mmCIF file of N, CA and C in Angstrom:
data_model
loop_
_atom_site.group_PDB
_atom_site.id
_atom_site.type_symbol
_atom_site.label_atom_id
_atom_site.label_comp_id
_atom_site.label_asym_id
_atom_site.label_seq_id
_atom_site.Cartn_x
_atom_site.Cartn_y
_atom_site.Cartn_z
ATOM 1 N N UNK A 123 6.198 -28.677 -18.938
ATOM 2 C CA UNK A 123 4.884 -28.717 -18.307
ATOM 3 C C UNK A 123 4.988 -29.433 -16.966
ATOM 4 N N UNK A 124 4.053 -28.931 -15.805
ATOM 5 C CA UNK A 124 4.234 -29.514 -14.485
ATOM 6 C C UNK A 124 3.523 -31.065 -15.018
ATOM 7 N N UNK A 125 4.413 -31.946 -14.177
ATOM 8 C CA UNK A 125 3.867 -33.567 -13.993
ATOM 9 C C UNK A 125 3.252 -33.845 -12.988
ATOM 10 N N UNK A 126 3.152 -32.828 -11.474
ATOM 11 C CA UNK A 126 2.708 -33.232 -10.103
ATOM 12 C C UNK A 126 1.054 -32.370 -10.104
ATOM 13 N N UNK A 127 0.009 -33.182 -9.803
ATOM 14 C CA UNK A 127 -1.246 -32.354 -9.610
ATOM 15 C C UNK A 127 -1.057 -31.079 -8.897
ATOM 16 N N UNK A 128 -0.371 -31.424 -7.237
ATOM 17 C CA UNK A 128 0.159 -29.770 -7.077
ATOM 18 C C UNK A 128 0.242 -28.942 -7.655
ATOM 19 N N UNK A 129 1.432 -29.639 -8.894
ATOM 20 C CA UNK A 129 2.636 -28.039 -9.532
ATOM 21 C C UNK A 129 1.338 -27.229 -10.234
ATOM 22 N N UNK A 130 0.548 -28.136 -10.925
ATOM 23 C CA UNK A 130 -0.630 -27.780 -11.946
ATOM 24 C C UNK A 130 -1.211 -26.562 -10.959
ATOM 25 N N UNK A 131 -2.321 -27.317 -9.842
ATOM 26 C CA UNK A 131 -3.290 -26.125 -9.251
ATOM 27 C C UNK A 131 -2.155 -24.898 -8.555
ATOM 28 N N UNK A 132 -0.702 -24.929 -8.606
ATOM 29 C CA UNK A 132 0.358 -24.097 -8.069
ATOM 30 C C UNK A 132 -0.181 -22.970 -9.171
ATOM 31 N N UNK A 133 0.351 -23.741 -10.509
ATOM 32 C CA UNK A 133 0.385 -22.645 -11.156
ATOM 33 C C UNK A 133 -1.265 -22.063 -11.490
ATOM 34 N N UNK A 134 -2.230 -22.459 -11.258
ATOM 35 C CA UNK A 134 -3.208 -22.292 -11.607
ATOM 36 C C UNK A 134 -3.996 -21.158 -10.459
ATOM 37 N N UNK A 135 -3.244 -21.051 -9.108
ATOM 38 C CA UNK A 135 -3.751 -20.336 -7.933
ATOM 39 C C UNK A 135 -2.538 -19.035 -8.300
ATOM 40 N N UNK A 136 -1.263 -19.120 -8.631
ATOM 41 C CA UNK A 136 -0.521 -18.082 -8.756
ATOM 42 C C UNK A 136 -0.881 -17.168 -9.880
ATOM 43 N N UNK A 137 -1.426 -17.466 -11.187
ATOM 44 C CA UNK A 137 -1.997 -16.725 -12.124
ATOM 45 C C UNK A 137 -3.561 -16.061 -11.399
ATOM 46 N N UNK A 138 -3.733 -16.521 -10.574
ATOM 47 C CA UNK A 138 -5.296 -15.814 -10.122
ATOM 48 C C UNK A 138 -4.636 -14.673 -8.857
ATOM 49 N N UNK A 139 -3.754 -15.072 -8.268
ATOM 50 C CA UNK A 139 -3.416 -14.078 -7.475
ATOM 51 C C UNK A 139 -2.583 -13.327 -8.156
ATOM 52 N N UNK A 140 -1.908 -13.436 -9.187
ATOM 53 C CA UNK A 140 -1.275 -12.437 -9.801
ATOM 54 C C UNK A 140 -1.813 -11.239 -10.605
ATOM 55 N N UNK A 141 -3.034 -12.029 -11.343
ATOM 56 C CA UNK A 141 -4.184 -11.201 -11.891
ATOM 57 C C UNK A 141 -4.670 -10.003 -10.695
ATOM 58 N N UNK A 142 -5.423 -10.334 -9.387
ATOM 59 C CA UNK A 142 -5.778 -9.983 -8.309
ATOM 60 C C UNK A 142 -4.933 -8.847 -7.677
ATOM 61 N N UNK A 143 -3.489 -9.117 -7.975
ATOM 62 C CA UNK A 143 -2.529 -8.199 -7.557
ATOM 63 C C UNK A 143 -2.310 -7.156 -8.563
ATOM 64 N N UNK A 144 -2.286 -7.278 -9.446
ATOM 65 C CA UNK A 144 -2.320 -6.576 -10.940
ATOM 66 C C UNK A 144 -3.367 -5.642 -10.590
ATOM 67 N N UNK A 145 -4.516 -6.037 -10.396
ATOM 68 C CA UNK A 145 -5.970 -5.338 -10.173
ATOM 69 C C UNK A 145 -6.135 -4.445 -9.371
ATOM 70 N N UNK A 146 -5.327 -4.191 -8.187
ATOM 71 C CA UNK A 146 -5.489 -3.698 -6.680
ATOM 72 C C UNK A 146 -4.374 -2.739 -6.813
ATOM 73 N N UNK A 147 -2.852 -3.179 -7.810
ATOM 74 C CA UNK A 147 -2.074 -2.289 -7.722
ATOM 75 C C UNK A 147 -2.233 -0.786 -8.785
ATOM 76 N N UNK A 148 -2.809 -1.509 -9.939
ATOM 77 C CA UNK A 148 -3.492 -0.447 -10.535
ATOM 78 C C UNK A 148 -4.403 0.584 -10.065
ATOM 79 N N UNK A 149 -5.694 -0.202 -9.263
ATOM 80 C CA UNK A 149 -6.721 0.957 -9.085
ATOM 81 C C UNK A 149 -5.096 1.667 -8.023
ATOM 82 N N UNK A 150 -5.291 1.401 -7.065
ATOM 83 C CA UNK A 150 -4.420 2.233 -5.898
ATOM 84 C C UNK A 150 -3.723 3.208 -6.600
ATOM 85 N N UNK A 151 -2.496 2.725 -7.870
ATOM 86 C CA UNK A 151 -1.860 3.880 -8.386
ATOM 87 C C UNK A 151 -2.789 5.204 -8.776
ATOM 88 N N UNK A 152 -4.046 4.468 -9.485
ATOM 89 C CA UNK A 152 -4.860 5.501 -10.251
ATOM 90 C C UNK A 152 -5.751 6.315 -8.663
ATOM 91 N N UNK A 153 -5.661 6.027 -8.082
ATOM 92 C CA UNK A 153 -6.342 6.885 -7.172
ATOM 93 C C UNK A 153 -5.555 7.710 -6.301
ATOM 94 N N UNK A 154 -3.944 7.430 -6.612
ATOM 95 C CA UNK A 154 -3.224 8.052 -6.321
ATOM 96 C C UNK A 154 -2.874 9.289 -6.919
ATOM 97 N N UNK A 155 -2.813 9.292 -8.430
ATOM 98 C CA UNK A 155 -3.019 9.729 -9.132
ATOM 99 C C UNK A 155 -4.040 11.074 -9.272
ATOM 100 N N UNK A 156 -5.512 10.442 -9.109
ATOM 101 C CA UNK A 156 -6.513 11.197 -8.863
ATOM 102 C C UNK A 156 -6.568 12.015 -7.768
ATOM 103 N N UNK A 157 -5.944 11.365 -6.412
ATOM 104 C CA UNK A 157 -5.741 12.700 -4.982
ATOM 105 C C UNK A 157 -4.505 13.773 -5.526
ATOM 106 N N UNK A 158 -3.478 13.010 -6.389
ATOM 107 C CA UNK A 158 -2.589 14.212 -6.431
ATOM 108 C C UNK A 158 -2.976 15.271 -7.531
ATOM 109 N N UNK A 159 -3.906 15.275 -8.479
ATOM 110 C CA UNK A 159 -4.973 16.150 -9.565
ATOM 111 C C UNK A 159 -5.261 16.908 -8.700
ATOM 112 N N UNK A 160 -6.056 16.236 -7.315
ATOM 113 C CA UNK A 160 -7.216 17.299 -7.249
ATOM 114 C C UNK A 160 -6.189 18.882 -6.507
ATOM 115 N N UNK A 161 -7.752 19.529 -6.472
ATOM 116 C CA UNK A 161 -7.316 21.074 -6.210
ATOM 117 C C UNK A 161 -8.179 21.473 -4.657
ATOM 118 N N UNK A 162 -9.428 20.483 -5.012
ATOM 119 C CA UNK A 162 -10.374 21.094 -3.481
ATOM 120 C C UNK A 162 -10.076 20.699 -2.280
ATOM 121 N N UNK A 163 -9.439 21.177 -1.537
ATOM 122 C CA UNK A 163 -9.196 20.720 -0.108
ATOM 123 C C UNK A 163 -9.933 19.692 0.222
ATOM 124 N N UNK A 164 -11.138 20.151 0.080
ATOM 125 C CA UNK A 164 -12.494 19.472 1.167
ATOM 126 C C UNK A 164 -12.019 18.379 0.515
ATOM 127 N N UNK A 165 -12.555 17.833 -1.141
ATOM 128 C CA UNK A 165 -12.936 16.383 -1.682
ATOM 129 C C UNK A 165 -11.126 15.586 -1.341
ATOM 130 N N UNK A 166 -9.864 16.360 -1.262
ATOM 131 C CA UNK A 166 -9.156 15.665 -1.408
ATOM 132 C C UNK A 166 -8.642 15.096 0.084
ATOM 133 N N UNK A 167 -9.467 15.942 1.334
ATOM 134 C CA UNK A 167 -9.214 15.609 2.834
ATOM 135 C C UNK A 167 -10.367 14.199 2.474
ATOM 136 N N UNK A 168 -11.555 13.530 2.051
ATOM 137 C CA UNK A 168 -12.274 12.910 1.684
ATOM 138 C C UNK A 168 -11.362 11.650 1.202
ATOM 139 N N UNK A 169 -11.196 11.693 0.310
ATOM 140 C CA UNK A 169 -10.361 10.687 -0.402
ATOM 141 C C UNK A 169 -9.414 10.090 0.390
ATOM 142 N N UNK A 170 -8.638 10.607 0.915
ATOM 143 C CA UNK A 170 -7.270 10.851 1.870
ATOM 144 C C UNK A 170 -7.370 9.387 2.802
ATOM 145 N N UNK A 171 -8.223 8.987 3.160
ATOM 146 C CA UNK A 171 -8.012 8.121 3.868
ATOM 147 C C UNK A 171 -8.405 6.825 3.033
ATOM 148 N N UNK A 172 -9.065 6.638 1.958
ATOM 149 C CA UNK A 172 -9.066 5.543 1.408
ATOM 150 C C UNK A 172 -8.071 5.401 0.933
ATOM 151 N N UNK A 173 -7.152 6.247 -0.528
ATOM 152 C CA UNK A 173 -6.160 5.715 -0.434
ATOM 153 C C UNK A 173 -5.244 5.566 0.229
ATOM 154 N N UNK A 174 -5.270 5.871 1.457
ATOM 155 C CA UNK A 174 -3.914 5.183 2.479
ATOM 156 C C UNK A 174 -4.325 4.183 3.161
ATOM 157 N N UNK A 175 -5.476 3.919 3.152
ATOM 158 C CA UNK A 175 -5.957 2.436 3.373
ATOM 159 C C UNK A 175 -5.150 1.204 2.636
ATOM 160 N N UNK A 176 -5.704 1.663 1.359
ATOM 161 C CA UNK A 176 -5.429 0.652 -0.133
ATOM 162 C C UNK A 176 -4.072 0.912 0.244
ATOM 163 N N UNK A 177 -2.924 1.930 0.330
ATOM 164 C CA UNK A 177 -1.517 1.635 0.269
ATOM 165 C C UNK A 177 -1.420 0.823 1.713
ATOM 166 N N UNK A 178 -2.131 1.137 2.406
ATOM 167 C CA UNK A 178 -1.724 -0.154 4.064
ATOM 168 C C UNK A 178 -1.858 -1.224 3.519
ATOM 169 N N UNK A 179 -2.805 -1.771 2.510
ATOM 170 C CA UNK A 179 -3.266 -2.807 2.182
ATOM 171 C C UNK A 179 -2.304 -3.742 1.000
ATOM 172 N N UNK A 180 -1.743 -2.803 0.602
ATOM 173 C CA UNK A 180 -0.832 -3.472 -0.722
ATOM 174 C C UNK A 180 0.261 -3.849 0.184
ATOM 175 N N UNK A 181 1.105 -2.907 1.057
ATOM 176 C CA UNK A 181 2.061 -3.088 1.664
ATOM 177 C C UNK A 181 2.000 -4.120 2.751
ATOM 178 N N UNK A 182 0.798 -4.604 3.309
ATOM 179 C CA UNK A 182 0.935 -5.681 4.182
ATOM 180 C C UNK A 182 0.712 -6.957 3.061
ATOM 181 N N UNK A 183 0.327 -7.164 1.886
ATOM 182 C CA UNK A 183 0.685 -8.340 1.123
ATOM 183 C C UNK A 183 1.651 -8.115 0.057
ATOM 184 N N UNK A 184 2.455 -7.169 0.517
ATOM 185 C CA UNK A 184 4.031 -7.455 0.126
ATOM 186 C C UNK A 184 3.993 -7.187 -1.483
ATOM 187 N N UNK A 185 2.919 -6.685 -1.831
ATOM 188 C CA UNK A 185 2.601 -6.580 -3.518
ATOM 189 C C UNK A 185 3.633 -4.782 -3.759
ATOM 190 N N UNK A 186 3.306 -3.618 -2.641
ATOM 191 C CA UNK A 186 4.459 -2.890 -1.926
ATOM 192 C C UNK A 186 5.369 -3.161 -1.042
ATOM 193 N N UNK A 187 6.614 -2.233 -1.079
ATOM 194 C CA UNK A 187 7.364 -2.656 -0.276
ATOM 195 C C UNK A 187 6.690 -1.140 0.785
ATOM 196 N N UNK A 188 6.790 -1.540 2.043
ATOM 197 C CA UNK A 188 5.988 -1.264 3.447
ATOM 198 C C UNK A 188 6.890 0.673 2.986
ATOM 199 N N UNK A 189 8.534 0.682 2.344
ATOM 200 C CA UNK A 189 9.234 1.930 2.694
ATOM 201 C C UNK A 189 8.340 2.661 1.650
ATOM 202 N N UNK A 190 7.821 2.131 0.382
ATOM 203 C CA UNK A 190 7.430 2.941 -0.366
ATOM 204 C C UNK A 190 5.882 3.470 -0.383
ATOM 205 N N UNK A 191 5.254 2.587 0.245
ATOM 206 C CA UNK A 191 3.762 2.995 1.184
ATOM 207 C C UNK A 191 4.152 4.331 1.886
ATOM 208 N N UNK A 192 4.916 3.951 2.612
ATOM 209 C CA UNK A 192 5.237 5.299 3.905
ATOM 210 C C UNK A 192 5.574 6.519 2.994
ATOM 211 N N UNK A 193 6.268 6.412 1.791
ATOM 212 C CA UNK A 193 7.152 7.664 1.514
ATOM 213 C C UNK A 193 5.785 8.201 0.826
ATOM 214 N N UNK A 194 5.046 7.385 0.137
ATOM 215 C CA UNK A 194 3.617 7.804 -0.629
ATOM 216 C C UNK A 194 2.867 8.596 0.091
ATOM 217 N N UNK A 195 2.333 7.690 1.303
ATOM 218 C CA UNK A 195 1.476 8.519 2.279
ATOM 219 C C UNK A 195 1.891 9.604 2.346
ATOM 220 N N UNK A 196 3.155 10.031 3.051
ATOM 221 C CA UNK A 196 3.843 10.902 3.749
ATOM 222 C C UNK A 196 3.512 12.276 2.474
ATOM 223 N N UNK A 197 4.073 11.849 1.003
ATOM 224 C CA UNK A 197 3.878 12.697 0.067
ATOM 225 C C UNK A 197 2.363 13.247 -0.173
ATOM 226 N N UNK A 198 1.569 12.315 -0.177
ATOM 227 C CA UNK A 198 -0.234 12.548 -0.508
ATOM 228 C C UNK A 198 -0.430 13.553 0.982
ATOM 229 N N UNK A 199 -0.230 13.376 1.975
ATOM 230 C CA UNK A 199 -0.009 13.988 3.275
ATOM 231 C C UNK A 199 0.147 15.390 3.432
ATOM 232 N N UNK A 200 1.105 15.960 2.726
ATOM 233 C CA UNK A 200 1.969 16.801 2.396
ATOM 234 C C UNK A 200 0.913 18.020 1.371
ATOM 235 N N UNK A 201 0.543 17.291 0.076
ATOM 236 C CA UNK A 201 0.126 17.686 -0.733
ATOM 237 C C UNK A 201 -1.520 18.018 0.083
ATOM 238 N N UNK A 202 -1.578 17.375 0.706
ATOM 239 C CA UNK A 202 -3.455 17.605 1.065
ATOM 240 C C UNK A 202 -2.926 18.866 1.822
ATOM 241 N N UNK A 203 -2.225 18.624 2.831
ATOM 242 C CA UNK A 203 -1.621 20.002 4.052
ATOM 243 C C UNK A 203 -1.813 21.085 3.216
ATOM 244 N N UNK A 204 -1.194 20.960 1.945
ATOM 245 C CA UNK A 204 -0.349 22.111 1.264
ATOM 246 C C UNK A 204 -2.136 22.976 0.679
ATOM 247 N N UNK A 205 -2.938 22.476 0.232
ATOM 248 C CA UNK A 205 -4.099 22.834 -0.584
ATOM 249 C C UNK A 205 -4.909 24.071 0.021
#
């Protein structure tokens, strides 16, 4: 067990951001998920930019790594083109 008040609120701020990260990496997958389902051009040109928001967003707090954002986009990208 931590002995320093620090180590305590350390571990007590890293379980809340870990939760937080948990939370953000999920929805993102699942909406990733959900653009690569769809079939309608229109709703999935719609979508298209939120989740590449949320992947800008994971990848600048390092919860992604920045190469696997890019290769995602690039793929969701691809797939909207293709519809």
């Amino acid at each position: 067990m931590a002995n320093h008040k620090s180590a305590l609120k350390r571990i007590r701020s890293n379980e809340a951001k870990r939760l937080r990260n948990r939370y953000q990496h999920k929805t993102t997958r699942n909406a990733v998920k959900k653009l690569r389902e769809m079939e309608n051009k229109k709703e999935a040109e719609e979508l298209f930019p939120s989740v590449v928001s949320m992947l800008d967003k994971l990848a600048k707090k390092n919860i992604i790594h920045a190469n696997k954002a890019a290769n995602l986009k690039s793929s969701l990208a691809k797939h909207v083109a293709a519809l």
